[in-house]
C-alpha positions as a Python dict, from the first residue, in 0.01 Angstrom:
ca = {
    (1, 'M'): (0, 0, 0),
    (2, 'F'): (346, 156, -22),
    (3, 'C'): (691, 2, -4),
    (4, 'I'): (914, 267, 153),
    (5, 'F'): (1281, 221, 103),
    (6, 'H'): (1535, 412, 311),
    (7, 'V'): (1845, 429, 93),
    (8, 'S'): (2183, 569, 201),
    (9, 'D'): (2552, 575, 118),
    (10, 'G'): (2607, 528, 491),
    (11, 'T'): (2429, 347, 764),
    (12, 'G'): (2079, 452, 662),
    (13, 'I'): (1996, 588, 1005),
    (14, 'T'): (1941, 946, 886),
    (15, 'A'): (1735, 840, 585),
    (16, 'E'): (1517, 619, 803),
    (17, 'T'): (1471, 882, 1074),
    (18, 'L'): (1380, 1156, 830),
    (19, 'G'): (1160, 923, 625),
    (20, 'R'): (966, 815, 932),
    (21, 'A'): (938, 1169, 1051),
    (22, 'L'): (786, 1278, 722),
    (23, 'T'): (551, 981, 667),
    (24, 'S'): (424, 1008, 1032),
    (25, 'Q'): (228, 1313, 910),
    (26, 'Y'): (19, 1075, 701),
    (27, 'P'): (-115, 825, 952),
    (28, 'G'): (-364, 672, 705),
    (29, 'I'): (-103, 516, 474),
    (30, 'E'): (-7, 150, 490),
    (31, 'A'): (356, 83, 426),
    (32, 'R'): (631, -179, 439),
    (33, 'R'): (968, -36, 523),
    (34, 'I'): (1312, -162, 408),
    (35, 'T'): (1640, 11, 485),
    (36, 'L'): (1917, -34, 226),
    (37, 'P'): (2253, 108, 355),
    (38, 'F'): (2603, 149, 207),
    (39, 'V'): (2506, 239, -149),
    (40, 'K'): (2851, 380, -229),
    (41, 'D'): (2902, 328, -609),
    (42, 'P'): (2699, 306, -925),
    (43, 'A'): (2717, -75, -936),
    (44, 'T'): (2567, -97, -583),
    (45, 'A'): (2306, 165, -679),
    (46, 'R'): (2202, -35, -982),
    (47, 'A'): (2174, -355, -772),
    (48, 'T'): (1970, -158, -514),
    (49, 'V'): (1736, -33, -786),
    (50, 'A'): (1688, -391, -911),
    (51, 'R'): (1602, -510, -558),
    (52, 'I'): (1351, -225, -511),
    (53, 'Q'): (1184, -305, -838),
    (54, 'R'): (1173, -676, -754),
    (55, 'E'): (1032, -617, -399),
    (56, 'A'): (773, -375, -536),
    (57, 'G'): (676, -611, -820),
    (58, 'D'): (646, -917, -593),
    (59, 'S'): (428, -738, -335),
    (60, 'G'): (232, -522, -574),
    (61, 'C'): (294, -211, -367),
    (62, 'H'): (399, 140, -478),
    (63, 'P'): (772, 202, -422),
    (64, 'V'): (891, 530, -261),
    (65, 'V'): (1258, 598, -197),
    (66, 'F'): (1378, 822, 84),
    (67, 'A'): (1748, 870, 37),
    (68, 'T'): (2054, 1042, 176),
    (69, 'L'): (2299, 1022, -117),
    (70, 'L'): (2581, 1269, -147),
    (71, 'D'): (2682, 1171, -500),
    (72, 'E'): (2466, 1299, -782),
    (73, 'E'): (2579, 1010, -998),
    (74, 'L'): (2410, 771, -750),
    (75, 'R'): (2090, 973, -746),
    (76, 'A'): (2088, 962, -1131),
    (77, 'V'): (2069, 583, -1117),
    (78, 'F'): (1744, 599, -925),
    (79, 'R'): (1598, 873, -1150),
    (80, 'E'): (1687, 668, -1467),
    (81, 'A'): (1477, 385, -1320),
    (82, 'E'): (1192, 636, -1277),
    (83, 'L'): (1158, 554, -906),
    (84, 'P'): (988, 815, -683),
    (85, 'L'): (1292, 965, -508),
    (86, 'L'): (1305, 1206, -213),
    (87, 'D'): (1669, 1275, -140),
    (88, 'F'): (1717, 1500, 163),
    (89, 'F'): (2069, 1609, 75),
    (90, 'E'): (1963, 1708, -274),
    (91, 'H'): (1683, 1926, -157),
    (92, 'F'): (1880, 2108, 114),
    (93, 'A'): (2233, 2120, -37),
    (94, 'G'): (2159, 2433, -243),
    (95, 'P'): (2010, 2644, 42),
    (96, 'A'): (2285, 2516, 274),
    (97, 'R'): (2557, 2634, 27),
    (98, 'E'): (2395, 2978, 17),
    (99, 'L'): (2401, 2996, 395),
    (100, 'F'): (2738, 2839, 472),
    (101, 'G'): (2938, 2884, 152),
    (102, 'E'): (3104, 2618, -65),
    (103, 'G'): (3308, 2440, 201),
    (104, 'A'): (3098, 2122, 237),
    (105, 'A'): (3315, 1822, 321),
    (106, 'A'): (3101, 1580, 112),
    (107, 'E'): (3223, 1282, 313),
    (108, 'V'): (2997, 982, 357),
    (109, 'G'): (2904, 902, 719),
    (110, 'R'): (3007, 1230, 880),
    (111, 'S'): (2680, 1258, 1074),
    (112, 'H'): (2745, 925, 1249),
    (113, 'G'): (3121, 914, 1239),
    (114, 'I'): (3380, 1023, 1500),
    (115, 'A'): (3423, 1375, 1360),
    (116, 'D'): (3434, 1516, 1713),
    (117, 'E'): (3651, 1297, 1943),
    (118, 'A'): (3542, 1476, 2259),
    (119, 'S'): (3174, 1431, 2176),
    (120, 'Y'): (3223, 1066, 2096),
    (121, 'E'): (3409, 1004, 2423),
    (122, 'R'): (3142, 1193, 2618),
    (123, 'R'): (2871, 973, 2473),
    (124, 'I'): (3066, 652, 2547),
    (125, 'H'): (3119, 755, 2911),
    (126, 'A'): (2751, 860, 2938),
    (127, 'V'): (2638, 517, 2822),
    (128, 'D'): (2868, 350, 3075),
    (129, 'Y'): (2717, 575, 3344),
    (130, 'A'): (2358, 497, 3237),
    (131, 'L'): (2425, 122, 3248),
    (132, 'G'): (2594, 151, 3583),
    (133, 'H'): (2314, 350, 3736),
    (134, 'D'): (2014, 169, 3591),
    (135, 'D'): (1709, 81, 3797),
    (136, 'G'): (1851, 223, 4114),
    (137, 'V'): (2128, -46, 4122),
    (138, 'S'): (2393, 211, 4215),
    (139, 'T'): (2322, 548, 4370),
    (140, 'Q'): (2669, 636, 4494),
    (141, 'S'): (2752, 870, 4201),
    (142, 'Y'): (2422, 1054, 4162),
    (143, 'A'): (2603, 1383, 4220),
    (144, 'E'): (2771, 1327, 3883),
    (145, 'A'): (2439, 1286, 3696),
    (146, 'D'): (2306, 1541, 3458),
    (147, 'V'): (1959, 1405, 3534),
    (148, 'I'): (1797, 1133, 3748),
    (149, 'L'): (1476, 994, 3608),
    (150, 'A'): (1234, 878, 3881),
    (151, 'G'): (907, 699, 3850),
    (152, 'V'): (721, 371, 3890),
    (153, 'S'): (865, 54, 3744),
    (154, 'R'): (827, 18, 3365),
    (155, 'A'): (754, 384, 3298),
    (156, 'G'): (1023, 411, 3033),
    (157, 'K'): (1314, 525, 3243),
    (158, 'T'): (1586, 287, 3114),
    (159, 'P'): (1544, 338, 2737),
    (160, 'T'): (1520, 715, 2789),
    (161, 'C'): (1840, 714, 2995),
    (162, 'L'): (2027, 518, 2722),
    (163, 'Y'): (1890, 742, 2449),
    (164, 'L'): (1999, 1054, 2634),
    (165, 'A'): (2347, 904, 2677),
    (166, 'L'): (2392, 771, 2327),
    (167, 'Q'): (2243, 1062, 2138),
    (168, 'H'): (2333, 1358, 2360),
    (169, 'G'): (2612, 1252, 2591),
    (170, 'L'): (2402, 1316, 2902),
    (171, 'R'): (2475, 1114, 3219),
    (172, 'A'): (2132, 989, 3310),
    (173, 'A'): (2053, 766, 3607),
    (174, 'N'): (1712, 625, 3689),
    (175, 'Y'): (1540, 536, 4010),
    (176, 'P'): (1228, 319, 4037),
    (177, 'F'): (1013, 386, 4346),
    (178, 'T'): (987, 71, 4560),
    (179, 'D'): (698, -35, 4782),
    (180, 'D'): (897, 89, 5082),
    (181, 'D'): (948, 429, 4919),
    (182, 'L'): (570, 453, 4849),
    (183, 'E'): (477, 354, 5204),
    (184, 'R'): (706, 620, 5351),
    (185, 'D'): (537, 869, 5111),
    (186, 'R'): (846, 1092, 5082),
    (187, 'L'): (1144, 1124, 4858),
    (188, 'P'): (1415, 863, 4939),
    (189, 'P'): (1720, 1031, 5097),
    (190, 'V'): (1934, 974, 4781),
    (191, 'L'): (1681, 1163, 4568),
    (192, 'R'): (1632, 1431, 4834),
    (193, 'D'): (2009, 1494, 4840),
    (194, 'N'): (2002, 1535, 4461),
    (195, 'R'): (1663, 1682, 4411),
    (196, 'E'): (1781, 1949, 4167),
    (197, 'R'): (1875, 1662, 3931),
    (198, 'V'): (1546, 1466, 3965),
    (199, 'F'): (1292, 1460, 3682),
    (200, 'G'): (974, 1257, 3713),
    (201, 'L'): (807, 1028, 3462),
    (202, 'T'): (444, 926, 3507),
    (203, 'I'): (211, 715, 3293),
    (204, 'D'): (-155, 622, 3256),
    (205, 'A'): (-227, 326, 3484),
    (206, 'R'): (-396, 115, 3216),
    (207, 'R'): (-105, 163, 2983),
    (208, 'L'): (134, 71, 3259),
    (209, 'A'): (-66, -244, 3340),
    (210, 'A'): (-47, -349, 2973),
    (211, 'I'): (331, -307, 2970),
    (212, 'R'): (373, -493, 3296),
    (213, 'E'): (141, -774, 3181),
    (214, 'E'): (391, -853, 2904),
    (215, 'R'): (668, -887, 3166),
    (216, 'R'): (474, -1071, 3442),
    (217, 'P'): (143, -1203, 3310),
    (218, 'G'): (-138, -1239, 3569),
    (219, 'S'): (66, -1095, 3852),
    (220, 'R'): (-43, -842, 4114),
    (221, 'Y'): (244, -628, 3985),
    (222, 'A'): (62, -598, 3650),
    (223, 'S'): (-292, -548, 3782),
    (224, 'V'): (-470, -223, 3696),
    (225, 'G'): (-549, -161, 4064),
    (226, 'Q'): (-184, -194, 4166),
    (227, 'C'): (-70, 28, 3882),
    (228, 'R'): (-337, 288, 3959),
    (229, 'Q'): (-234, 302, 4326),
    (230, 'E'): (140, 338, 4246),
    (231, 'V'): (82, 607, 3986),
    (232, 'R'): (-145, 806, 4220),
    (233, 'Q'): (107, 789, 4503),
    (234, 'V'): (400, 893, 4287),
    (235, 'E'): (213, 1182, 4120),
    (236, 'S'): (112, 1301, 4463),
    (237, 'L'): (471, 1281, 4576),
    (238, 'F'): (592, 1475, 4271),
    (239, 'R'): (335, 1755, 4335),
    (240, 'R'): (415, 1779, 4705),
    (241, 'E'): (791, 1784, 4649),
    (242, 'R'): (764, 2011, 4342),
    (243, 'I'): (951, 1760, 4126),
    (244, 'P'): (904, 1849, 3752),
    (245, 'C'): (746, 1557, 3562),
    (246, 'V'): (595, 1459, 3231),
    (247, 'D'): (325, 1210, 3136),
    (248, 'V'): (495, 968, 2900),
    (249, 'T'): (176, 774, 2802),
    (250, 'P'): (145, 913, 2445),
    (251, 'M'): (521, 972, 2394),
    (252, 'S'): (800, 789, 2217),
    (253, 'V'): (1143, 757, 2380),
    (254, 'E'): (1267, 1038, 2154),
    (255, 'E'): (985, 1262, 2271),
    (256, 'I'): (1048, 1183, 2643),
    (257, 'A'): (1415, 1259, 2592),
    (258, 'A'): (1329, 1590, 2418),
    (259, 'S'): (1116, 1682, 2719),
    (260, 'V'): (1397, 1606, 2960),
    (261, 'R'): (1646, 1806, 2755),
    (262, 'A'): (1407, 2103, 2739),
    (263, 'H'): (1375, 2089, 3121),
    (264, 'L'): (1756, 2080, 3163),
    (265, 'Q'): (1801, 2373, 2922),
    (266, 'R'): (1541, 2580, 3107),
    (267, 'G'): (1726, 2500, 3435),
}
């Protein structure tokens, strides 16, 4: 059993993301995860080391520290405590200097800060757009969308739209097919008018039923038969209308978003 600590002089988002990405390659390990952000000075670093040692001692697990610490003095505190330390900045700083020269800003939080005002504003507006065009509530501004995700209810459209907006500044709307849409067996006019922006999401019927069961237990909406029928109809519609789509069953939100972006870049 491991205790994995994501330690950072900033928010910890980068340390956690990279740590999870690396440990995902070892699916057999058991681990508790704790994120410890804002380690900005030696005193905080020593307090963090003490907490890690206490947590590991109390639980009897092996501590591993994934860190993004810009200051070598902070890294030294963890080394002195003989904690297993994997610091991403330390390992890549040297090769980066060779590639880019010595002009590193060495400012904490730049990867999540407002270093690019235009990019920040674009993401904020994209989030507003995603919230205003969620679940087919508003379809009036679909012509302004970078992408319109379409699929059955609970196929992952909303979280993917928000991720695309927040991480990449893409204006993403989503449209859930209704019973009326499926009965007509053709693209709704609002999607037909914007078909070059439409990207389909499909999902295994049993997985969909399990997701819906959490929302509406025991309902027809969550039954495997209903889910199977909806998925079959939507997939047939996508094929007939030549709408690009991806099966999201085995995918995380990040992977779905990556598939959408790859489609947009090819287009």
